[in-house]
């Protein structure tokens, strides 16, 4: 027969265990309620990216989910890690294949696939009178948010050539691509860069040894990805640091806008106004030198493959603002002559190297001003951020017209 002391000890353990189970039960219920609540309000922040030993990060094959942070679209990443439909690597006979390289403008998470500029471009190109009878158009999108020209060149070498494109289109964003090609300006360690060593451009993949870079094969990395795939609550918790950083950046931009009189240009994430003037310091001078050499290397490789190369220079939000008075006030406030410096510099490079450049800023500005429409922004933020459906439609048509001229 157990002693009274032992029985009392067992009772204490039992009551403690029951209490812990109750706490655990309440916690499980709260987690389930939170999960259900996030699903009911339509919250979604899918895990679209994975770490990449060549590129630092890339889109994750098979990832999907609703994107609602800016615009709204259901995103599906195909089996080769592209924000696009499925494509066979072997080019079908009688097909003109176009590969699109770029950053978030090409990735275009804000709109459905059929509304993206590259999809619009493909459909419009099928109407090109210069297209041989029976020729099919196929556009493949390799764009990834946050990529600079360095990662786009690596993507060309690692992925694009497997699809045997006839035309390579580089969507160049002058507002951040130059900065993204410089570690000193971008201040991001988890990214490959090209740097000058002994006067020659060389790939720097030191990010592989950086603290915080996790192998995509590691257990913890795979666990976090699976949690985000199946749980809205996990998505919310894991994305919380990004939300906090975005809010802090928005407050900083708002403070800058207030100090400058409320300029709309403060709302574009990732853009650096220094890109819109001739470089005044060695860091920016080197960033531009690296960028131009990367584009030149890309052009040389495209030519060597027997394909054609087209660089499309994208526009700054304020460059295509439909109100001329607002544009003029913004330019004056920023102390720049206009937003055309990156475009002029890339066009000059194209003239020296012999490749085609399509400048979208001027014609898009004319379109927006004449029709009094915003080409950027969604919902309560018109004129801010990425292209909306109208911007993609007009930009895609202009690109199709240019390519139609190229294939005559």
Tab-separated table of C-alpha atoms in Angstrom:
chain	number	residue	atom	x	y	z
A	1	UNK	CA	0.000	0.000	0.000
A	2	UNK	CA	1.540	3.345	-1.062
A	3	UNK	CA	2.461	5.796	1.636
A	4	UNK	CA	0.379	8.983	2.145
A	5	UNK	CA	3.431	11.055	1.088
A	6	UNK	CA	3.787	9.169	-2.212
A	7	UNK	CA	0.052	9.474	-2.915
A	8	UNK	CA	0.187	13.215	-2.259
A	9	UNK	CA	3.196	13.530	-4.591
A	10	UNK	CA	1.348	11.653	-7.354
A	11	UNK	CA	-1.711	13.877	-6.900
A	12	UNK	CA	0.451	16.983	-7.260
A	13	UNK	CA	2.007	15.635	-10.487
A	14	UNK	CA	-1.426	14.724	-11.826
A	15	UNK	CA	-2.882	18.174	-11.076
A	16	UNK	CA	0.190	19.829	-12.656
A	17	UNK	CA	-0.123	17.664	-15.772
A	18	UNK	CA	-3.849	18.436	-16.093
A	19	UNK	CA	-3.120	22.145	-15.745
A	20	UNK	CA	-0.457	22.001	-18.454
A	21	UNK	CA	-2.790	20.062	-20.749
A	22	UNK	CA	-5.464	22.712	-20.244
A	23	UNK	CA	-2.982	25.475	-21.072
A	24	UNK	CA	-1.860	23.524	-24.123
A	25	UNK	CA	-5.475	23.007	-25.173
A	26	UNK	CA	-6.239	26.708	-24.865
A	27	UNK	CA	-3.090	27.525	-26.843
A	28	UNK	CA	-4.074	25.069	-29.599
A	29	UNK	CA	-7.565	26.572	-29.782
A	30	UNK	CA	-6.132	30.108	-29.977
A	31	UNK	CA	-3.749	29.045	-32.739
A	32	UNK	CA	-6.596	27.405	-34.653
A	33	UNK	CA	-8.771	30.521	-34.227
A	34	UNK	CA	-5.909	32.723	-35.425
A	35	UNK	CA	-5.333	30.434	-38.431
A	36	UNK	CA	-9.031	30.444	-39.295
A	37	UNK	CA	-9.289	34.211	-38.811
A	38	UNK	CA	-6.369	34.888	-41.154
A	39	UNK	CA	-7.925	32.627	-43.771
A	40	UNK	CA	-11.344	34.292	-43.432
A	41	UNK	CA	-9.918	37.791	-43.933
A	42	UNK	CA	-8.010	36.558	-46.976
A	43	UNK	CA	-4.514	36.988	-45.569
A	44	UNK	CA	-1.866	35.333	-47.702
A	45	UNK	CA	1.890	35.703	-47.914
A	46	UNK	CA	3.109	32.581	-49.705
A	47	UNK	CA	6.696	31.429	-49.561
A	48	UNK	CA	7.713	32.088	-53.164
A	49	UNK	CA	11.499	32.171	-52.765
A	50	UNK	CA	14.286	29.868	-51.782
A	51	UNK	CA	17.999	30.284	-51.182
A	52	UNK	CA	20.140	29.622	-54.236
A	53	UNK	CA	23.862	28.808	-54.373
A	54	UNK	CA	24.316	30.661	-57.658
A	55	UNK	CA	21.933	33.593	-57.289
A	56	UNK	CA	21.593	34.080	-53.550
A	57	UNK	CA	17.851	33.527	-53.865
A	58	UNK	CA	15.443	32.468	-56.586
A	59	UNK	CA	11.798	31.594	-57.083
A	60	UNK	CA	10.830	28.236	-55.601
A	61	UNK	CA	9.529	25.682	-58.068
A	62	UNK	CA	5.918	24.719	-57.323
A	63	UNK	CA	5.242	27.539	-54.852
A	64	UNK	CA	1.824	29.151	-55.099
A	65	UNK	CA	-0.630	31.363	-53.262
A	66	UNK	CA	-2.461	34.690	-53.290
A	67	UNK	CA	-0.392	37.868	-53.468
A	68	UNK	CA	-2.221	40.866	-51.978
A	69	UNK	CA	0.532	43.114	-50.648
A	70	UNK	CA	0.272	45.270	-53.784
A	71	UNK	CA	-2.409	44.527	-56.342
A	72	UNK	CA	-3.908	41.033	-56.278
A	73	UNK	CA	-3.081	37.873	-58.190
A	74	UNK	CA	-2.879	34.152	-57.616
A	75	UNK	CA	0.776	33.280	-58.112
A	76	UNK	CA	2.037	29.907	-59.339
A	77	UNK	CA	5.732	29.274	-59.835
A	78	UNK	CA	6.320	26.679	-62.534
A	79	UNK	CA	8.434	23.539	-62.270
A	80	UNK	CA	11.579	25.380	-63.411
A	81	UNK	CA	11.231	28.161	-60.847
A	82	UNK	CA	9.724	30.787	-63.169
A	83	UNK	CA	6.755	33.057	-62.551
A	84	UNK	CA	5.128	31.844	-65.737
A	85	UNK	CA	3.203	29.005	-67.290
A	86	UNK	CA	4.955	25.710	-67.974
A	87	UNK	CA	7.283	25.698	-70.996
A	88	UNK	CA	9.113	22.835	-72.687
A	89	UNK	CA	12.834	23.412	-72.776
A	90	UNK	CA	13.031	22.188	-76.340
A	91	UNK	CA	11.778	24.925	-78.631
A	92	UNK	CA	8.887	23.755	-80.816
A	93	UNK	CA	9.435	24.003	-84.582
A	94	UNK	CA	8.151	27.206	-86.171
A	95	UNK	CA	8.388	29.179	-82.909
A	96	UNK	CA	9.914	32.570	-82.199
A	97	UNK	CA	10.952	32.357	-78.564
A	98	UNK	CA	11.615	35.462	-76.437
A	99	UNK	CA	13.292	35.337	-73.014
A	100	UNK	CA	12.563	38.192	-70.609
A	101	UNK	CA	15.078	39.103	-67.888
A	102	UNK	CA	14.324	41.626	-65.175
A	103	UNK	CA	13.447	42.311	-61.560
A	104	UNK	CA	10.068	42.846	-59.863
A	105	UNK	CA	8.691	44.633	-62.924
A	106	UNK	CA	9.065	41.447	-64.949
A	107	UNK	CA	8.116	39.135	-62.099
A	108	UNK	CA	4.917	41.237	-61.858
A	109	UNK	CA	3.348	39.651	-58.778
A	110	UNK	CA	0.800	42.480	-58.699
A	111	UNK	CA	-1.235	41.274	-61.694
A	112	UNK	CA	-2.382	37.936	-63.155
A	113	UNK	CA	-0.133	36.322	-65.775
A	114	UNK	CA	-2.453	37.257	-68.640
A	115	UNK	CA	-2.197	40.940	-67.635
A	116	UNK	CA	1.619	41.100	-67.482
A	117	UNK	CA	3.544	43.096	-70.073
A	118	UNK	CA	5.326	39.999	-71.339
A	119	UNK	CA	2.090	38.104	-71.901
A	120	UNK	CA	0.508	41.146	-73.580
A	121	UNK	CA	3.653	41.513	-75.698
A	122	UNK	CA	3.421	37.914	-76.883
A	123	UNK	CA	-0.222	38.235	-77.930
A	124	UNK	CA	0.351	41.539	-79.723
A	125	UNK	CA	3.398	40.154	-81.523
A	126	UNK	CA	1.240	37.442	-83.068
A	127	UNK	CA	-0.398	40.289	-85.049
A	128	UNK	CA	2.952	41.518	-86.415
A	129	UNK	CA	2.849	41.714	-90.209
A	130	UNK	CA	6.575	40.923	-90.370
A	131	UNK	CA	6.034	37.571	-88.688
A	132	UNK	CA	6.413	34.707	-91.191
A	133	UNK	CA	3.240	32.795	-92.008
A	134	UNK	CA	2.483	30.192	-89.352
A	135	UNK	CA	5.200	31.403	-86.956
A	136	UNK	CA	4.222	31.057	-83.290
A	137	UNK	CA	5.287	33.427	-80.516
A	138	UNK	CA	6.418	32.115	-77.137
A	139	UNK	CA	7.538	34.469	-74.366
A	140	UNK	CA	9.246	33.031	-71.278
A	141	UNK	CA	9.608	35.176	-68.154
A	142	UNK	CA	12.765	34.871	-66.030
A	143	UNK	CA	12.141	37.991	-63.899
A	144	UNK	CA	12.722	37.861	-60.125
A	145	UNK	CA	12.126	40.644	-57.609
A	146	UNK	CA	15.291	42.205	-56.245
A	147	UNK	CA	17.574	41.032	-59.016
A	148	UNK	CA	20.206	43.367	-60.413
A	149	UNK	CA	22.057	42.998	-63.691
A	150	UNK	CA	24.578	40.636	-62.061
A	151	UNK	CA	21.910	38.075	-61.133
A	152	UNK	CA	20.244	38.558	-64.514
A	153	UNK	CA	23.512	37.687	-66.274
A	154	UNK	CA	23.871	34.600	-64.081
A	155	UNK	CA	20.252	33.679	-64.896
A	156	UNK	CA	21.018	34.031	-68.605
A	157	UNK	CA	23.912	31.602	-68.251
A	158	UNK	CA	22.247	29.169	-65.889
A	159	UNK	CA	18.650	29.014	-67.165
A	160	UNK	CA	17.901	30.974	-70.302
A	161	UNK	CA	20.155	29.201	-72.806
A	162	UNK	CA	18.486	25.885	-72.026
A	163	UNK	CA	15.372	27.280	-73.777
A	164	UNK	CA	17.188	28.388	-76.977
A	165	UNK	CA	15.616	31.862	-77.261
A	166	UNK	CA	15.680	33.863	-80.491
A	167	UNK	CA	15.460	37.195	-78.661
A	168	UNK	CA	16.641	38.139	-75.163
A	169	UNK	CA	14.863	41.148	-73.664
A	170	UNK	CA	16.427	42.836	-70.641
A	171	UNK	CA	13.992	45.022	-68.684
A	172	UNK	CA	16.339	47.575	-67.119
A	173	UNK	CA	15.173	49.554	-64.093
A	174	UNK	CA	17.428	52.607	-63.842
A	175	UNK	CA	16.052	53.486	-60.409
A	176	UNK	CA	17.577	50.487	-58.634
A	177	UNK	CA	19.459	48.156	-60.998
A	178	UNK	CA	22.685	50.174	-60.790
A	179	UNK	CA	22.503	50.248	-57.009
A	180	UNK	CA	21.721	46.516	-56.923
A	181	UNK	CA	25.017	45.831	-58.717
A	182	UNK	CA	27.079	47.375	-55.903
A	183	UNK	CA	27.543	45.826	-52.478
A	184	UNK	CA	28.442	49.241	-51.049
A	185	UNK	CA	25.161	50.727	-52.286
A	186	UNK	CA	22.785	47.789	-51.899
A	187	UNK	CA	24.200	46.755	-48.503
A	188	UNK	CA	22.972	43.192	-48.945
A	189	UNK	CA	25.369	40.363	-48.164
A	190	UNK	CA	23.226	37.442	-49.375
A	191	UNK	CA	23.742	38.298	-53.034
A	192	UNK	CA	26.403	37.574	-55.672
A	193	UNK	CA	28.168	40.601	-57.146
A	194	UNK	CA	30.608	41.217	-59.939
A	195	UNK	CA	33.628	43.207	-58.811
A	196	UNK	CA	36.842	44.419	-60.382
A	197	UNK	CA	39.917	42.304	-59.621
A	198	UNK	CA	43.161	43.306	-61.321
A	199	UNK	CA	41.204	45.488	-63.723
A	200	UNK	CA	38.848	42.702	-64.842
A	201	UNK	CA	35.259	41.960	-63.828
A	202	UNK	CA	35.049	38.882	-61.634
A	203	UNK	CA	32.202	37.053	-59.899
A	204	UNK	CA	32.168	37.407	-56.104
A	205	UNK	CA	30.174	34.590	-54.486
A	206	UNK	CA	31.313	35.258	-50.932
A	207	UNK	CA	27.632	35.306	-49.857
A	208	UNK	CA	27.885	31.518	-49.646
A	209	UNK	CA	30.075	31.948	-46.563
A	210	UNK	CA	28.051	34.794	-45.056
A	211	UNK	CA	26.397	34.339	-41.720
A	212	UNK	CA	22.694	33.755	-42.218
A	213	UNK	CA	22.899	32.007	-45.585
A	214	UNK	CA	21.143	28.677	-45.135
A	215	UNK	CA	21.353	25.813	-47.555
A	216	UNK	CA	18.015	25.089	-49.243
A	217	UNK	CA	18.572	21.447	-48.255
A	218	UNK	CA	18.876	22.092	-44.515
A	219	UNK	CA	16.219	20.640	-42.178
A	220	UNK	CA	15.282	23.951	-40.536
A	221	UNK	CA	14.986	25.706	-43.887
A	222	UNK	CA	12.741	23.002	-45.301
A	223	UNK	CA	10.641	22.997	-42.114
A	224	UNK	CA	10.009	26.742	-42.326
A	225	UNK	CA	9.070	26.440	-46.008
A	226	UNK	CA	6.597	23.652	-45.347
A	227	UNK	CA	5.070	25.610	-42.464
A	228	UNK	CA	4.503	28.602	-44.747
A	229	UNK	CA	3.018	26.392	-47.447
A	230	UNK	CA	0.265	25.079	-45.183
A	231	UNK	CA	-0.293	27.719	-42.497
A	232	UNK	CA	-1.428	31.347	-42.819
A	233	UNK	CA	-0.340	31.897	-39.220
A	234	UNK	CA	3.168	30.692	-40.026
A	235	UNK	CA	3.176	33.015	-43.034
A	236	UNK	CA	2.164	35.923	-40.804
A	237	UNK	CA	4.760	35.208	-38.121
A	238	UNK	CA	7.627	34.584	-40.551
A	239	UNK	CA	6.745	37.666	-42.596
A	240	UNK	CA	6.391	39.941	-39.554
A	241	UNK	CA	10.023	41.187	-39.681
A	242	UNK	CA	9.502	42.193	-43.321
A	243	UNK	CA	6.310	44.038	-42.414
A	244	UNK	CA	8.075	45.895	-39.602
A	245	UNK	CA	10.940	46.888	-41.904
A	246	UNK	CA	8.476	47.993	-44.600
A	247	UNK	CA	6.526	50.110	-42.106
A	248	UNK	CA	9.710	51.719	-40.817
A	249	UNK	CA	10.780	52.481	-44.387
A	250	UNK	CA	7.321	53.898	-45.158
A	251	UNK	CA	7.490	56.189	-42.108
A	252	UNK	CA	10.952	57.333	-43.148
A	253	UNK	CA	9.743	58.034	-46.683
A	254	UNK	CA	6.696	59.829	-45.338
A	255	UNK	CA	8.935	61.984	-43.165
A	256	UNK	CA	11.048	62.792	-46.192
A	257	UNK	CA	7.952	63.579	-48.218
A	258	UNK	CA	6.662	65.923	-45.516
A	259	UNK	CA	9.991	67.703	-45.323
A	260	UNK	CA	10.005	68.082	-49.107
A	261	UNK	CA	6.410	69.149	-49.391
A	262	UNK	CA	4.633	65.834	-49.855
A	263	UNK	CA	6.350	64.467	-52.935
A	264	UNK	CA	4.846	61.303	-54.373
A	265	UNK	CA	8.278	60.105	-55.419
A	266	UNK	CA	9.045	59.148	-51.834
A	267	UNK	CA	6.724	56.152	-52.119
A	268	UNK	CA	8.691	54.009	-54.519
A	269	UNK	CA	10.518	51.325	-52.623
A	270	UNK	CA	14.087	50.537	-53.618
A	271	UNK	CA	14.692	53.525	-55.859
A	272	UNK	CA	17.628	55.830	-55.276
A	273	UNK	CA	17.436	59.382	-56.592
A	274	UNK	CA	21.222	59.407	-57.049
A	275	UNK	CA	20.656	57.117	-60.041
A	276	UNK	CA	19.005	59.978	-61.906
A	277	UNK	CA	22.069	62.214	-62.019
A	278	UNK	CA	25.628	61.740	-63.305
A	279	UNK	CA	27.605	59.863	-60.608
A	280	UNK	CA	29.409	62.286	-58.342
A	281	UNK	CA	31.411	59.852	-56.189
A	282	UNK	CA	33.654	56.826	-56.850
A	283	UNK	CA	31.132	54.301	-55.501
A	284	UNK	CA	28.430	55.322	-57.968
A	285	UNK	CA	30.975	55.653	-60.762
A	286	UNK	CA	32.090	52.068	-60.195
A	287	UNK	CA	28.480	50.868	-59.890
A	288	UNK	CA	27.735	52.357	-63.303
A	289	UNK	CA	30.943	50.921	-64.803
A	290	UNK	CA	30.054	47.444	-63.507
A	291	UNK	CA	26.480	47.756	-64.773
A	292	UNK	CA	27.543	48.794	-68.260
A	293	UNK	CA	30.081	45.990	-68.494
A	294	UNK	CA	27.509	43.431	-67.314
A	295	UNK	CA	25.075	44.539	-70.011
A	296	UNK	CA	27.895	44.441	-72.575
A	297	UNK	CA	28.775	40.885	-71.510
A	298	UNK	CA	25.124	39.928	-71.809
A	299	UNK	CA	24.973	41.417	-75.297
A	300	UNK	CA	28.149	39.585	-76.367
A	301	UNK	CA	26.801	36.242	-75.158
A	302	UNK	CA	23.445	36.789	-76.871
A	303	UNK	CA	25.191	37.607	-80.154
A	304	UNK	CA	27.437	34.569	-79.822
A	305	UNK	CA	24.359	32.368	-79.440
A	306	UNK	CA	22.875	33.763	-82.652
A	307	UNK	CA	20.004	35.558	-80.902
A	308	UNK	CA	19.000	39.232	-80.854
A	309	UNK	CA	19.336	41.499	-77.815
A	310	UNK	CA	16.931	44.249	-76.737
A	311	UNK	CA	17.226	46.435	-73.645
A	312	UNK	CA	14.011	48.110	-72.489
A	313	UNK	CA	14.594	51.015	-70.108
A	314	UNK	CA	11.690	51.301	-67.704
A	315	UNK	CA	10.261	54.492	-66.273
A	316	UNK	CA	10.196	56.182	-62.877
A	317	UNK	CA	6.714	56.533	-61.385
A	318	UNK	CA	6.855	60.325	-61.405
A	319	UNK	CA	8.142	60.355	-64.976
A	320	UNK	CA	4.720	59.156	-66.169
A	321	UNK	CA	2.575	60.985	-63.615
A	322	UNK	CA	-0.407	62.305	-65.607
A	323	UNK	CA	-0.184	65.830	-64.154
A	324	UNK	CA	2.689	67.790	-65.749
A	325	UNK	CA	2.674	70.333	-62.940
A	326	UNK	CA	3.316	67.627	-60.336
A	327	UNK	CA	6.130	66.187	-62.453
A	328	UNK	CA	7.801	69.594	-62.812
A	329	UNK	CA	7.512	70.360	-59.100
A	330	UNK	CA	8.968	66.950	-58.227
A	331	UNK	CA	11.964	67.340	-60.532
A	332	UNK	CA	12.657	70.798	-59.132
A	333	UNK	CA	12.348	69.576	-55.548
A	334	UNK	CA	14.730	66.681	-56.160
A	335	UNK	CA	17.312	68.924	-57.773
A	336	UNK	CA	17.576	66.873	-60.965
A	337	UNK	CA	16.994	67.931	-64.565
A	338	UNK	CA	14.613	65.013	-65.232
A	339	UNK	CA	14.395	61.224	-64.818
A	340	UNK	CA	16.090	60.386	-68.106
A	341	UNK	CA	19.752	60.015	-67.050
A	342	UNK	CA	19.742	56.157	-66.801
A	343	UNK	CA	17.878	55.959	-70.091
A	344	UNK	CA	20.316	58.274	-71.883
A	345	UNK	CA	23.295	56.362	-70.526
A	346	UNK	CA	21.956	52.967	-71.603
A	347	UNK	CA	21.022	54.297	-75.046
A	348	UNK	CA	24.575	55.615	-75.442
A	349	UNK	CA	25.902	52.184	-74.439
A	350	UNK	CA	23.641	50.559	-77.017
A	351	UNK	CA	24.952	52.876	-79.724
A	352	UNK	CA	28.558	52.034	-78.824
A	353	UNK	CA	28.013	48.279	-78.585
A	354	UNK	CA	25.455	47.911	-81.346
A	355	UNK	CA	22.325	46.678	-79.549
A	356	UNK	CA	18.737	47.948	-79.630
A	357	UNK	CA	17.329	50.065	-76.780
A	358	UNK	CA	13.653	50.892	-76.266
A	359	UNK	CA	13.048	53.888	-73.977
A	360	UNK	CA	9.592	53.633	-72.428
A	361	UNK	CA	9.602	56.809	-70.322
A	362	UNK	CA	8.733	59.439	-72.980
A	363	UNK	CA	5.968	57.523	-74.822
A	364	UNK	CA	4.394	56.354	-71.557
A	365	UNK	CA	4.450	59.915	-70.241
A	366	UNK	CA	2.615	61.104	-73.359
A	367	UNK	CA	0.056	58.307	-73.023
A	368	UNK	CA	-0.593	59.008	-69.319
A	369	UNK	CA	-0.846	62.778	-69.767
A	370	UNK	CA	-3.130	62.677	-72.797
A	371	UNK	CA	-5.516	60.163	-71.234
A	372	UNK	CA	-5.168	61.375	-67.630
A	373	UNK	CA	-4.594	57.838	-66.356
A	374	UNK	CA	-2.237	56.345	-63.797
A	375	UNK	CA	0.034	53.606	-65.074
A	376	UNK	CA	1.201	52.717	-61.572
A	377	UNK	CA	-0.563	51.871	-58.344
A	378	UNK	CA	-3.604	49.970	-57.126
A	379	UNK	CA	-6.704	50.836	-55.128
A	380	UNK	CA	-6.071	53.664	-52.693
A	381	UNK	CA	-2.510	54.297	-53.925
A	382	UNK	CA	-2.816	55.435	-57.553
A	383	UNK	CA	0.408	56.558	-59.174
A	384	UNK	CA	2.594	54.717	-56.667
A	385	UNK	CA	4.571	51.486	-56.941
A	386	UNK	CA	4.644	49.000	-59.808
A	387	UNK	CA	2.764	49.079	-63.085
A	388	UNK	CA	-0.945	48.375	-62.787
A	389	UNK	CA	-2.859	46.527	-65.528
A	390	UNK	CA	-2.939	49.634	-67.717
A	391	UNK	CA	0.818	50.154	-67.379
A	392	UNK	CA	1.495	46.533	-68.296
A	393	UNK	CA	-0.897	46.672	-71.265
A	394	UNK	CA	0.590	49.843	-72.750
A	395	UNK	CA	4.194	48.830	-72.026
A	396	UNK	CA	3.630	45.372	-73.509
A	397	UNK	CA	2.173	46.828	-76.708
A	398	UNK	CA	5.148	49.187	-77.104
A	399	UNK	CA	7.598	46.313	-76.661
A	400	UNK	CA	5.692	44.219	-79.206
A	401	UNK	CA	5.870	47.062	-81.721
A	402	UNK	CA	9.627	47.379	-81.214
A	403	UNK	CA	10.263	43.650	-81.600
A	404	UNK	CA	8.073	43.597	-84.710
A	405	UNK	CA	10.430	46.205	-86.200
A	406	UNK	CA	13.446	44.098	-85.193
A	407	UNK	CA	12.257	40.970	-87.041
A	408	UNK	CA	11.505	42.708	-90.353
